[in-house]
């Protein structure tokens, strides 16, 4: 008779590198936290008195807003702060598409590529934006970044405005019915 017991995954020690090879870069030091960052994190945690684990998403947002993306160091720091295993934070980062695991441009342009936007010219619009922003070819993550780091252009899945395709987001701003002419107007409004 087998005595296999069920183990709570939160108590397991699993390195992010085991699940996501290359997630940890042991060759450089963790980034210095800006003044007030830890105080801000501690304050966010107080909003979740029943379970510190519930502060995982707010801390991930804070990290990304501060550093631009969720680095392996960020995963480790947040896990330690919440007394969790790094895998518990990594699973959130890899599940939610709003979290990025690599640097992007200061002005982030996301072009919807699902059916309505594709039929409405989303692919041509993405090519046009890459050309206008002088980005390099997309990397392995599908992200095209300009040499000066000012712009990044990438495809994303549905932005939930199928009736007004093509749709893009510039940083956190949503734009519908974007033509090349409208894209030119929008780019003039965003400066890094």
PDB file of N, CA and C in Angstrom, residues 7-19 24 52-53 56 60 72-93:
ATOM      1  N   UNK A   7       1.318  17.097  -0.846  1.00  0.00           N
ATOM      2  CA  UNK A   7       2.198  18.119  -0.284  1.00  0.00           C
ATOM      3  C   UNK A   7       1.729  19.488  -0.757  1.00  0.00           C
ATOM      4  N   UNK A   8       1.662  20.418   0.156  1.00  0.00           N
ATOM      5  CA  UNK A   8       1.275  21.796  -0.185  1.00  0.00           C
ATOM      6  C   UNK A   8       2.388  22.408  -1.031  1.00  0.00           C
ATOM      7  N   UNK A   9       2.057  22.840  -2.280  1.00  0.00           N
ATOM      8  CA  UNK A   9       3.093  23.402  -3.152  1.00  0.00           C
ATOM      9  C   UNK A   9       3.767  24.634  -2.560  1.00  0.00           C
ATOM     10  N   UNK A  10       3.072  25.368  -1.710  1.00  0.00           N
ATOM     11  CA  UNK A  10       3.653  26.579  -1.129  1.00  0.00           C
ATOM     12  C   UNK A  10       4.807  26.272  -0.190  1.00  0.00           C
ATOM     13  N   UNK A  11       4.891  25.017   0.277  1.00  0.00           N
ATOM     14  CA  UNK A  11       5.970  24.661   1.197  1.00  0.00           C
ATOM     15  C   UNK A  11       7.161  24.038   0.481  1.00  0.00           C
ATOM     16  N   UNK A  12       7.053  23.858  -0.824  1.00  0.00           N
ATOM     17  CA  UNK A  12       8.121  23.234  -1.582  1.00  0.00           C
ATOM     18  C   UNK A  12       9.216  24.236  -1.917  1.00  0.00           C
ATOM     19  N   UNK A  13      10.422  23.780  -1.903  1.00  0.00           N
ATOM     20  CA  UNK A  13      11.539  24.621  -2.297  1.00  0.00           C
ATOM     21  C   UNK A  13      11.909  24.249  -3.722  1.00  0.00           C
ATOM     22  N   UNK A  14      11.445  25.063  -4.665  1.00  0.00           N
ATOM     23  CA  UNK A  14      11.727  24.833  -6.074  1.00  0.00           C
ATOM     24  C   UNK A  14      12.291  26.128  -6.637  1.00  0.00           C
ATOM     25  N   UNK A  15      13.479  26.063  -7.139  1.00  0.00           N
ATOM     26  CA  UNK A  15      14.118  27.244  -7.712  1.00  0.00           C
ATOM     27  C   UNK A  15      13.435  27.627  -9.011  1.00  0.00           C
ATOM     28  N   UNK A  16      13.252  28.950  -9.274  1.00  0.00           N
ATOM     29  CA  UNK A  16      12.688  29.363 -10.558  1.00  0.00           C
ATOM     30  C   UNK A  16      13.504  28.816 -11.730  1.00  0.00           C
ATOM     31  N   UNK A  17      14.802  28.646 -11.533  1.00  0.00           N
ATOM     32  CA  UNK A  17      15.660  28.159 -12.609  1.00  0.00           C
ATOM     33  C   UNK A  17      15.300  26.725 -13.010  1.00  0.00           C
ATOM     34  N   UNK A  18      14.741  25.956 -12.069  1.00  0.00           N
ATOM     35  CA  UNK A  18      14.328  24.594 -12.369  1.00  0.00           C
ATOM     36  C   UNK A  18      13.134  24.587 -13.310  1.00  0.00           C
ATOM     37  N   UNK A  19      12.198  25.501 -13.097  1.00  0.00           N
ATOM     38  CA  UNK A  19      10.973  25.553 -13.879  1.00  0.00           C
ATOM     39  C   UNK A  19      11.157  26.380 -15.142  1.00  0.00           C
ATOM     40  N   UNK A  24      17.353  32.637 -13.451  1.00  0.00           N
ATOM     41  CA  UNK A  24      18.249  33.279 -12.491  1.00  0.00           C
ATOM     42  C   UNK A  24      19.607  33.514 -13.120  1.00  0.00           C
ATOM     43  N   UNK A  52      -0.557  37.482   3.611  1.00  0.00           N
ATOM     44  CA  UNK A  52       0.441  38.276   2.885  1.00  0.00           C
ATOM     45  C   UNK A  52       0.546  37.833   1.430  1.00  0.00           C
ATOM     46  N   UNK A  53       0.258  36.565   1.173  1.00  0.00           N
ATOM     47  CA  UNK A  53       0.342  36.025  -0.184  1.00  0.00           C
ATOM     48  C   UNK A  53      -0.548  36.823  -1.150  1.00  0.00           C
ATOM     49  N   UNK A  56       0.807  39.495  -3.545  1.00  0.00           N
ATOM     50  CA  UNK A  56       1.720  39.114  -4.629  1.00  0.00           C
ATOM     51  C   UNK A  56       1.531  39.975  -5.868  1.00  0.00           C
ATOM     52  N   UNK A  60       4.112  42.694  -7.526  1.00  0.00           N
ATOM     53  CA  UNK A  60       4.621  42.508  -8.888  1.00  0.00           C
ATOM     54  C   UNK A  60       4.398  43.774  -9.715  1.00  0.00           C
ATOM     55  N   UNK A  72      14.455  38.143 -12.509  1.00  0.00           N
ATOM     56  CA  UNK A  72      14.604  37.034 -11.561  1.00  0.00           C
ATOM     57  C   UNK A  72      14.879  37.532 -10.143  1.00  0.00           C
ATOM     58  N   UNK A  73      15.634  38.642 -10.027  1.00  0.00           N
ATOM     59  CA  UNK A  73      15.882  39.213  -8.704  1.00  0.00           C
ATOM     60  C   UNK A  73      14.581  39.698  -8.070  1.00  0.00           C
ATOM     61  N   UNK A  74      13.694  40.240  -8.900  1.00  0.00           N
ATOM     62  CA  UNK A  74      12.398  40.689  -8.401  1.00  0.00           C
ATOM     63  C   UNK A  74      11.564  39.533  -7.884  1.00  0.00           C
ATOM     64  N   UNK A  75      11.600  38.434  -8.614  1.00  0.00           N
ATOM     65  CA  UNK A  75      10.877  37.231  -8.189  1.00  0.00           C
ATOM     66  C   UNK A  75      11.386  36.777  -6.830  1.00  0.00           C
ATOM     67  N   UNK A  76      12.699  36.718  -6.693  1.00  0.00           N
ATOM     68  CA  UNK A  76      13.318  36.295  -5.432  1.00  0.00           C
ATOM     69  C   UNK A  76      12.972  37.259  -4.293  1.00  0.00           C
ATOM     70  N   UNK A  77      13.063  38.575  -4.561  1.00  0.00           N
ATOM     71  CA  UNK A  77      12.815  39.578  -3.527  1.00  0.00           C
ATOM     72  C   UNK A  77      11.370  39.521  -3.049  1.00  0.00           C
ATOM     73  N   UNK A  78      10.430  39.469  -3.988  1.00  0.00           N
ATOM     74  CA  UNK A  78       9.004  39.439  -3.620  1.00  0.00           C
ATOM     75  C   UNK A  78       8.686  38.158  -2.855  1.00  0.00           C
ATOM     76  N   UNK A  79       9.220  37.035  -3.307  1.00  0.00           N
ATOM     77  CA  UNK A  79       8.984  35.772  -2.607  1.00  0.00           C
ATOM     78  C   UNK A  79       9.485  35.854  -1.165  1.00  0.00           C
ATOM     79  N   UNK A  80      10.687  36.364  -0.988  1.00  0.00           N
ATOM     80  CA  UNK A  80      11.237  36.487   0.368  1.00  0.00           C
ATOM     81  C   UNK A  80      10.388  37.438   1.212  1.00  0.00           C
ATOM     82  N   UNK A  81       9.967  38.538   0.617  1.00  0.00           N
ATOM     83  CA  UNK A  81       9.169  39.541   1.334  1.00  0.00           C
ATOM     84  C   UNK A  81       7.853  38.951   1.826  1.00  0.00           C
ATOM     85  N   UNK A  82       7.270  38.063   1.027  1.00  0.00           N
ATOM     86  CA  UNK A  82       5.970  37.471   1.372  1.00  0.00           C
ATOM     87  C   UNK A  82       6.094  36.100   2.040  1.00  0.00           C
ATOM     88  N   UNK A  83       7.339  35.694   2.301  1.00  0.00           N
ATOM     89  CA  UNK A  83       7.612  34.404   2.932  1.00  0.00           C
ATOM     90  C   UNK A  83       7.037  33.252   2.104  1.00  0.00           C
ATOM     91  N   UNK A  84       7.270  33.341   0.792  1.00  0.00           N
ATOM     92  CA  UNK A  84       6.836  32.314  -0.152  1.00  0.00           C
ATOM     93  C   UNK A  84       8.049  31.738  -0.866  1.00  0.00           C
ATOM     94  N   UNK A  85       7.819  30.705  -1.618  1.00  0.00           N
ATOM     95  CA  UNK A  85       8.867  30.159  -2.467  1.00  0.00           C
ATOM     96  C   UNK A  85       8.883  30.947  -3.775  1.00  0.00           C
ATOM     97  N   UNK A  86      10.020  31.135  -4.397  1.00  0.00           N
ATOM     98  CA  UNK A  86      10.084  31.867  -5.667  1.00  0.00           C
ATOM     99  C   UNK A  86       9.141  31.314  -6.739  1.00  0.00           C
ATOM    100  N   UNK A  87       8.921  30.006  -6.743  1.00  0.00           N
ATOM    101  CA  UNK A  87       8.035  29.411  -7.747  1.00  0.00           C
ATOM    102  C   UNK A  87       6.625  29.970  -7.625  1.00  0.00           C
ATOM    103  N   UNK A  88       6.197  30.338  -6.411  1.00  0.00           N
ATOM    104  CA  UNK A  88       4.859  30.896  -6.220  1.00  0.00           C
ATOM    105  C   UNK A  88       4.708  32.254  -6.896  1.00  0.00           C
ATOM    106  N   UNK A  89       5.787  32.995  -7.004  1.00  0.00           N
ATOM    107  CA  UNK A  89       5.760  34.289  -7.680  1.00  0.00           C
ATOM    108  C   UNK A  89       5.977  34.089  -9.177  1.00  0.00           C
ATOM    109  N   UNK A  90       6.886  33.208  -9.536  1.00  0.00           N
ATOM    110  CA  UNK A  90       7.148  32.936 -10.948  1.00  0.00           C
ATOM    111  C   UNK A  90       5.895  32.452 -11.671  1.00  0.00           C
ATOM    112  N   UNK A  91       5.081  31.645 -11.005  1.00  0.00           N
ATOM    113  CA  UNK A  91       3.872  31.143 -11.665  1.00  0.00           C
ATOM    114  C   UNK A  91       2.906  32.285 -11.988  1.00  0.00           C
ATOM    115  N   UNK A  92       2.887  33.332 -11.202  1.00  0.00           N
ATOM    116  CA  UNK A  92       2.052  34.497 -11.505  1.00  0.00           C
ATOM    117  C   UNK A  92       2.634  35.282 -12.673  1.00  0.00           C
ATOM    118  N   UNK A  93       3.942  35.454 -12.663  1.00  0.00           N
ATOM    119  CA  UNK A  93       4.610  36.213 -13.725  1.00  0.00           C
ATOM    120  C   UNK A  93       4.420  35.535 -15.071  1.00  0.00           C
TER     121      UNK A  93
END
